[in-house]
CSV table of N, CA and C in Angstrom, one decimal:
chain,number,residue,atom,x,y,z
A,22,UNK,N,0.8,-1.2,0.0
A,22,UNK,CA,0.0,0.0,0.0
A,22,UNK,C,0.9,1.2,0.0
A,23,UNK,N,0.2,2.6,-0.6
A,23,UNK,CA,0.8,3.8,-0.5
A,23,UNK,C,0.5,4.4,0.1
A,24,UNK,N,1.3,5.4,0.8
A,24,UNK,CA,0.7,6.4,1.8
A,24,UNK,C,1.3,7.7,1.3
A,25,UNK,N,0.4,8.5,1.6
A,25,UNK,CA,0.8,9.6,1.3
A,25,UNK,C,1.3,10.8,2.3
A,26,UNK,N,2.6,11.3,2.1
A,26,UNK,CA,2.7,12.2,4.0
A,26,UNK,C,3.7,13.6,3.2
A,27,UNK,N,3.3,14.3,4.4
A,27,UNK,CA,3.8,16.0,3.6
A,27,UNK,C,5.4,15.7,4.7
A,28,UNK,N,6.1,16.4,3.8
A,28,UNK,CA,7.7,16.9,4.6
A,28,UNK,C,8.0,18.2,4.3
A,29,UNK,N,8.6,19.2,5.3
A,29,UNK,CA,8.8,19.8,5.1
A,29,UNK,C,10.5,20.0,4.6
A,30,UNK,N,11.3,21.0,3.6
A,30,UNK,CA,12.2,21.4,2.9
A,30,UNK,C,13.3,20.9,3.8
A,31,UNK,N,13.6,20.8,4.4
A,31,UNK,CA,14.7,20.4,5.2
A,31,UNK,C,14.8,19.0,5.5
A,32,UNK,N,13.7,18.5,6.2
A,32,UNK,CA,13.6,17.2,6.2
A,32,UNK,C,13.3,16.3,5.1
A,33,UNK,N,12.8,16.7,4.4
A,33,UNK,CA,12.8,16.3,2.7
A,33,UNK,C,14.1,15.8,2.2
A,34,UNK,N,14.7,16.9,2.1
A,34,UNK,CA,16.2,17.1,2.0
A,34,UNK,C,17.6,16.2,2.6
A,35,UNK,N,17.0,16.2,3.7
A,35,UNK,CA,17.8,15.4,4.8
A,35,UNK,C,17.3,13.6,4.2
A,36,UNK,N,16.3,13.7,4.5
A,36,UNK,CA,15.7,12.2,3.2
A,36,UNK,C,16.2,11.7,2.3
A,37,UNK,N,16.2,12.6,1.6
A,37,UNK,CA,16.3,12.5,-0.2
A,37,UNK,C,18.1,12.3,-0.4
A,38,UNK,N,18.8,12.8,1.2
A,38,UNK,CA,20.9,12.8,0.9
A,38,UNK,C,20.7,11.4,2.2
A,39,UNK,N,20.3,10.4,2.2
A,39,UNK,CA,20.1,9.6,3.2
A,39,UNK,C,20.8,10.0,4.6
A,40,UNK,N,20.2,11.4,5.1
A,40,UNK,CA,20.9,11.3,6.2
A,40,UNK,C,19.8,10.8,7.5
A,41,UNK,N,18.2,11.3,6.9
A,41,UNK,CA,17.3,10.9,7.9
A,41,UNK,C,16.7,9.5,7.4
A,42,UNK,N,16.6,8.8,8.4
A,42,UNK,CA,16.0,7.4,8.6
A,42,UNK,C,14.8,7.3,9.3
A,43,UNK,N,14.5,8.0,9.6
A,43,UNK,CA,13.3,7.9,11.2
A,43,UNK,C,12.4,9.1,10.8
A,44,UNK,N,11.4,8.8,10.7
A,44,UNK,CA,10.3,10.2,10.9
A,44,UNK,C,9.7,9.7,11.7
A,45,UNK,N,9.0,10.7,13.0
A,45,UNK,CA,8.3,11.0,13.9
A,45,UNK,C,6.7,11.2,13.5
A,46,UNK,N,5.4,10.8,13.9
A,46,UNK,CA,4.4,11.3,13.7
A,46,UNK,C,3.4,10.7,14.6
A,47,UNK,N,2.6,11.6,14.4
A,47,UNK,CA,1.4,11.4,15.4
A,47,UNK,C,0.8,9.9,14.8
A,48,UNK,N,0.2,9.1,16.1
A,48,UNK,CA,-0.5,8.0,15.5
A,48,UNK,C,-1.8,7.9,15.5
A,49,UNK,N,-2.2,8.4,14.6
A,49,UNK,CA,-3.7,8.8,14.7
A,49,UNK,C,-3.9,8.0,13.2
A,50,UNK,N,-5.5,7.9,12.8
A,50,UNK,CA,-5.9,7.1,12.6
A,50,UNK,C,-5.7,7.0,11.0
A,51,UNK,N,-5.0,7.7,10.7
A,51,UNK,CA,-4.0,7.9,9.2
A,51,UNK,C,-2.8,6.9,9.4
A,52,UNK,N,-1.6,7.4,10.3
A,52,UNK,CA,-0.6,6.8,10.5
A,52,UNK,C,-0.8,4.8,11.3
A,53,UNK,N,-2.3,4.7,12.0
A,53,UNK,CA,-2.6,3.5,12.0
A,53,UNK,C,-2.6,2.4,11.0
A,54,UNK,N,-3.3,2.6,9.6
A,54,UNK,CA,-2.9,2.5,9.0
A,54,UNK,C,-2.0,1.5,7.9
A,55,UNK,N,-0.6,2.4,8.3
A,55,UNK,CA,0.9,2.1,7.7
A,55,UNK,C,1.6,1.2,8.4
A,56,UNK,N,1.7,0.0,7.5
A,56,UNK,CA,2.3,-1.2,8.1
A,56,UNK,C,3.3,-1.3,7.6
A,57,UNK,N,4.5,-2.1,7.9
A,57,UNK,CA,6.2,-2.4,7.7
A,57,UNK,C,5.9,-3.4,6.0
A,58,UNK,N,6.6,-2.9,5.4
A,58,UNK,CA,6.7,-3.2,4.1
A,58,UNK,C,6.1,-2.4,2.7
A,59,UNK,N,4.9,-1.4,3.5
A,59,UNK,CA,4.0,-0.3,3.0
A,59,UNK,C,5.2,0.8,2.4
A,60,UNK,N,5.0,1.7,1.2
A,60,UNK,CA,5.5,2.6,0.8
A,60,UNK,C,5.0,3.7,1.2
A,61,UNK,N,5.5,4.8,1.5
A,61,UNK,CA,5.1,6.0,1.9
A,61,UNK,C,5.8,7.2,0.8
A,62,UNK,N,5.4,7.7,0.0
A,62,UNK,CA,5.0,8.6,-0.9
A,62,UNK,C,5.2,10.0,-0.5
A,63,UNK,N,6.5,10.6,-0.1
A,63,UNK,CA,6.6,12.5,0.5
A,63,UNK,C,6.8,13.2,-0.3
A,64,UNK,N,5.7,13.9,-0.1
A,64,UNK,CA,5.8,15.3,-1.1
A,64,UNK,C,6.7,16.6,0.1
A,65,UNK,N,6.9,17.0,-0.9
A,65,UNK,CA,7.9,18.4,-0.3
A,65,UNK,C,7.2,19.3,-0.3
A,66,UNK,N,7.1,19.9,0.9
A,66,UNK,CA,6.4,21.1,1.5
A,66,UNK,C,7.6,22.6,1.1
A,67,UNK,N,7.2,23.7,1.0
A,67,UNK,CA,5.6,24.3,0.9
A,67,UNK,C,5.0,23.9,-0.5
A,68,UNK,N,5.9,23.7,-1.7
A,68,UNK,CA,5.6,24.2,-3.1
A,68,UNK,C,5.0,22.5,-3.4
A,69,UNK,N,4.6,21.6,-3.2
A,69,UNK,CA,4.7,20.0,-3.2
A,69,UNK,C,5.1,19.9,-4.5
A,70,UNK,N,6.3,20.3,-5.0
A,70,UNK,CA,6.9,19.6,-6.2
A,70,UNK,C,8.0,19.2,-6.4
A,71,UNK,N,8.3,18.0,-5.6
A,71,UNK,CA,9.0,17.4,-5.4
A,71,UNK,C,8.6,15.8,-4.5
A,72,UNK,N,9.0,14.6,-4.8
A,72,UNK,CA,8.5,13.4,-4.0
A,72,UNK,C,9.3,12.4,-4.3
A,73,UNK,N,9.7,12.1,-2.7
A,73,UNK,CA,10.4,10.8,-2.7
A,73,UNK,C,9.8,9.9,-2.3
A,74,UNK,N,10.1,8.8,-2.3
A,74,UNK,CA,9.4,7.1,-2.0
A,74,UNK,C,10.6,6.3,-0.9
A,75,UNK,N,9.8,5.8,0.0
A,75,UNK,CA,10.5,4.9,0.9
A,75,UNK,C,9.8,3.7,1.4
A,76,UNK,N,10.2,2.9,1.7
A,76,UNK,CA,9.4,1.4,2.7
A,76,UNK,C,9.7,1.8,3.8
A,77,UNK,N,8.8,1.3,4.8
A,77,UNK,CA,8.5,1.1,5.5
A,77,UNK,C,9.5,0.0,6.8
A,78,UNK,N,10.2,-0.3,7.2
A,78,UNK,CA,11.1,-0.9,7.5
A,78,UNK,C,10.5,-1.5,9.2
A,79,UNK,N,10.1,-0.7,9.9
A,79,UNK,CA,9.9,-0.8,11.1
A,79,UNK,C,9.3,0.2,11.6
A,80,UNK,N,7.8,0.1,12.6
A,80,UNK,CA,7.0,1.0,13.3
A,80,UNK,C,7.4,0.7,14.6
A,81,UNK,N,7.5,1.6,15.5
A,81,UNK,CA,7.5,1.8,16.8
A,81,UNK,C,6.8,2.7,17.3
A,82,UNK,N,5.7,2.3,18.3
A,82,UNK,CA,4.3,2.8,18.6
A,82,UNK,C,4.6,3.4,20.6
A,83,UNK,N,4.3,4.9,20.4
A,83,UNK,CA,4.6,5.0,22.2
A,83,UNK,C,3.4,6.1,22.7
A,84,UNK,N,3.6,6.1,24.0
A,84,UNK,CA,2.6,6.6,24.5
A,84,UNK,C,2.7,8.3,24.8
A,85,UNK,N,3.6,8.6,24.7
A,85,UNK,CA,4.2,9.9,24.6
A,85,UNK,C,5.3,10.3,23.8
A,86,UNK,N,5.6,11.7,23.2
A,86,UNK,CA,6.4,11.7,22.6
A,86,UNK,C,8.1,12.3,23.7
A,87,UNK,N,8.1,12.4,24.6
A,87,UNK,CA,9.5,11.9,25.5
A,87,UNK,C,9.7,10.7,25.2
A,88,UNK,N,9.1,9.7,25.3
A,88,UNK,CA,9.6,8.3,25.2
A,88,UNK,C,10.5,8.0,23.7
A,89,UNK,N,9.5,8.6,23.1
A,89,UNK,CA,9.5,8.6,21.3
A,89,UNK,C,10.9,9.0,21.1
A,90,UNK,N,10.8,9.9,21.7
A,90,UNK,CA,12.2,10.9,21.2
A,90,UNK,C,13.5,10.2,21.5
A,91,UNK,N,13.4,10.0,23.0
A,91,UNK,CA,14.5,9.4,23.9
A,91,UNK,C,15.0,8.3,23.4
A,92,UNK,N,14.5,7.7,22.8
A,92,UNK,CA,15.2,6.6,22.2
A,92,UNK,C,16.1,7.0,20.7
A,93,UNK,N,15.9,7.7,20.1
A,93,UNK,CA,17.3,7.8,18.8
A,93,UNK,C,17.5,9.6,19.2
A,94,UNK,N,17.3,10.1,20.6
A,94,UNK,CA,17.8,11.6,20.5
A,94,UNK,C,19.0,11.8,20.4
A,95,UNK,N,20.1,10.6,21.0
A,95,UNK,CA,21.4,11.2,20.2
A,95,UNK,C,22.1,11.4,18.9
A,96,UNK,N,21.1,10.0,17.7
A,96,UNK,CA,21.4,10.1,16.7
A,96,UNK,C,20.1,10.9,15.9
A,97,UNK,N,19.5,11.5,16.1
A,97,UNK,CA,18.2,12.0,15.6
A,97,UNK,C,18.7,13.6,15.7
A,98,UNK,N,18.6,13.9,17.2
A,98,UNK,CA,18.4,15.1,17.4
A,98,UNK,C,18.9,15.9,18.5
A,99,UNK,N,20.4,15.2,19.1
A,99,UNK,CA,21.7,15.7,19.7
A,99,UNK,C,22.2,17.1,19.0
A,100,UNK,N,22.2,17.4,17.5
A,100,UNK,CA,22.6,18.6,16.9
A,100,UNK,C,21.8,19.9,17.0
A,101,UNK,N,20.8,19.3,16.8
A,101,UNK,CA,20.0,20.9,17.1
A,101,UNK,C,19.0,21.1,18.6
A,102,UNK,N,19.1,20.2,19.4
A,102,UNK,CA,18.3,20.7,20.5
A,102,UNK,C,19.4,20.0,21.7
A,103,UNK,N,19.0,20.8,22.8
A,103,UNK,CA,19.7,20.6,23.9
A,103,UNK,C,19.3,19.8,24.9
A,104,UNK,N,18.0,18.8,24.7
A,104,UNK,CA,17.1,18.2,25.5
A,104,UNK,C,16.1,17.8,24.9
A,105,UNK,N,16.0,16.4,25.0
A,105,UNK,CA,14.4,15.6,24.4
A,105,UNK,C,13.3,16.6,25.1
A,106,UNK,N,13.5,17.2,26.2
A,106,UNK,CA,12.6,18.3,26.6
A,106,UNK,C,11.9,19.2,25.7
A,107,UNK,N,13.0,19.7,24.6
A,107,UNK,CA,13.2,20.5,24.2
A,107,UNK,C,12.5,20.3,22.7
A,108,UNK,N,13.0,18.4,22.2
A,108,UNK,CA,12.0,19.2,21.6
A,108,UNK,C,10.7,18.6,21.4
A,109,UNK,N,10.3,17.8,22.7
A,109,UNK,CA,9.0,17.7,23.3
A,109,UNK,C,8.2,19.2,22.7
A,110,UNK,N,8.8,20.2,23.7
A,110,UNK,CA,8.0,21.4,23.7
A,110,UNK,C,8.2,21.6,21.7
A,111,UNK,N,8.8,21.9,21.4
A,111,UNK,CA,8.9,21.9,19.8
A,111,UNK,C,7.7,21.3,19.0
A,112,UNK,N,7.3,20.1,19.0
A,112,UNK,CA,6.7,19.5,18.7
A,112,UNK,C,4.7,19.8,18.6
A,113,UNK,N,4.9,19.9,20.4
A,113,UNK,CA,3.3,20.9,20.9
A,113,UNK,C,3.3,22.2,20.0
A,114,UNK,N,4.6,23.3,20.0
A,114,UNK,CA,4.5,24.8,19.1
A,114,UNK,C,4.5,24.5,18.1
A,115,UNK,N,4.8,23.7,17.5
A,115,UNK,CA,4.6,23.7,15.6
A,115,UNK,C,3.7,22.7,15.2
A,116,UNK,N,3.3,21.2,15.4
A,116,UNK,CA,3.5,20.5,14.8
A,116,UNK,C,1.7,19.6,15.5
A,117,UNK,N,1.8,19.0,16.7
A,117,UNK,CA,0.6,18.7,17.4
A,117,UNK,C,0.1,19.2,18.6
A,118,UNK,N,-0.7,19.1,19.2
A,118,UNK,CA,-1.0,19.5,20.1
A,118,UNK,C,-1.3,18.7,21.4
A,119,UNK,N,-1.0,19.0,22.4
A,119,UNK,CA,-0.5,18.1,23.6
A,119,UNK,C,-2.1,17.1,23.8
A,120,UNK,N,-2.7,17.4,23.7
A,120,UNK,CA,-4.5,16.7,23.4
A,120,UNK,C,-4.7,15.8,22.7
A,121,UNK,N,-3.9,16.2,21.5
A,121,UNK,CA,-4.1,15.2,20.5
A,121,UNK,C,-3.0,13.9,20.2
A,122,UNK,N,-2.0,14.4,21.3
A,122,UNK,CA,-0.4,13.6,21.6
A,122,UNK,C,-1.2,12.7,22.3
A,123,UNK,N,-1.9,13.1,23.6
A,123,UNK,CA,-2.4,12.1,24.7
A,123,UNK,C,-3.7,11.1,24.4
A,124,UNK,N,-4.3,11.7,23.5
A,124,UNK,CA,-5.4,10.9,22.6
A,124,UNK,C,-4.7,9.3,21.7
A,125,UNK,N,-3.6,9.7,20.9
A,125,UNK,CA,-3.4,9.2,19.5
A,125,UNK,C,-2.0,7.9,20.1
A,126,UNK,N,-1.0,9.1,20.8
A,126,UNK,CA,0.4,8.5,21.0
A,126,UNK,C,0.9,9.1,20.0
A,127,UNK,N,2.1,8.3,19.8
A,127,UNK,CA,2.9,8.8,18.3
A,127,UNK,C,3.6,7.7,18.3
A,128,UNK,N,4.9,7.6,17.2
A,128,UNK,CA,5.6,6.6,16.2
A,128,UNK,C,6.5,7.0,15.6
A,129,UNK,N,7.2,5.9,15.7
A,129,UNK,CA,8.6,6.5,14.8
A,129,UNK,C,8.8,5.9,13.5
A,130,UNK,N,8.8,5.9,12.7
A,130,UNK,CA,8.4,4.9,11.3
A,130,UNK,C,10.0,5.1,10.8
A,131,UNK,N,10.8,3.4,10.4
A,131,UNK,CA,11.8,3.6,10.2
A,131,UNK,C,12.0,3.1,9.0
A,132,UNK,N,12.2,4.1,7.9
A,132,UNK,CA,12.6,4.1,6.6
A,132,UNK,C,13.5,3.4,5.8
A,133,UNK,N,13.7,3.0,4.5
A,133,UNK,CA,14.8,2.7,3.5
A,133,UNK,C,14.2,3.4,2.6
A,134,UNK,N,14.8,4.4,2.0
A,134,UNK,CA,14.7,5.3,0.9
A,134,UNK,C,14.8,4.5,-0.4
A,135,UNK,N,13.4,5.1,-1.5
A,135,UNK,CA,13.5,3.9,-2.5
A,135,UNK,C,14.5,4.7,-4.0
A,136,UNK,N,15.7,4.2,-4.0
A,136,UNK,CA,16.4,4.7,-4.9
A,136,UNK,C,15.8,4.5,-6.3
């Protein structure tokens, strides 16, 4: 199956030069879903004209996003933040909202980029 998921320019980017492996997302009833062997289809945010393809490799399902994080924060996200705290709070300001964190959980979906 295909799924379809927006990335923004950076992470896109980071994707597309295999540096990111792991995307983070809410598990709500879209990301439910996406099973391990599934293709996931990213368009590039803002202009969507651009899209890479990856499988699906491995889901990891948690009840919070501290937990989520804590597990690959030194290879994920040691460079730009100073604390899985940090970007706990990040995540609430841009991205979900703490309601819908504690409703859904979230997931780390671990990728092979399809060359």
């Amino acid at each position: 199956m295909v799924h379809d998921l927006k990335l923004y320019g950076e992470n896109f980017d980071s994707m597309k030069a295999d540096k990111k492996v792991r995307e983070y997302r809410l598990y709500d009833e879209k990301r439910q879903q996406i099973k391990i062997g599934d293709t996931i289809r990213f368009i590039k945010l803002p202009d969507k004209d651009e899209v890479l393809f990856a499988t699906v490799v491995n889901i990891e399902v948690f009840n919070n996003w501290y937990d989520c994080y804590a597990k690959y924060f030194d290879e994920d996200f040691k460079g730009s933040y100073h604390s899985i705290q940090d970007v706990v709070d990040d995540t609430y300001q841009g991205y979900y909202t703490k309601e819908e964190s504690e409703k859904y959980g979230c997931c780390c979906l671990t990728l092979s980029k399809i060359k």
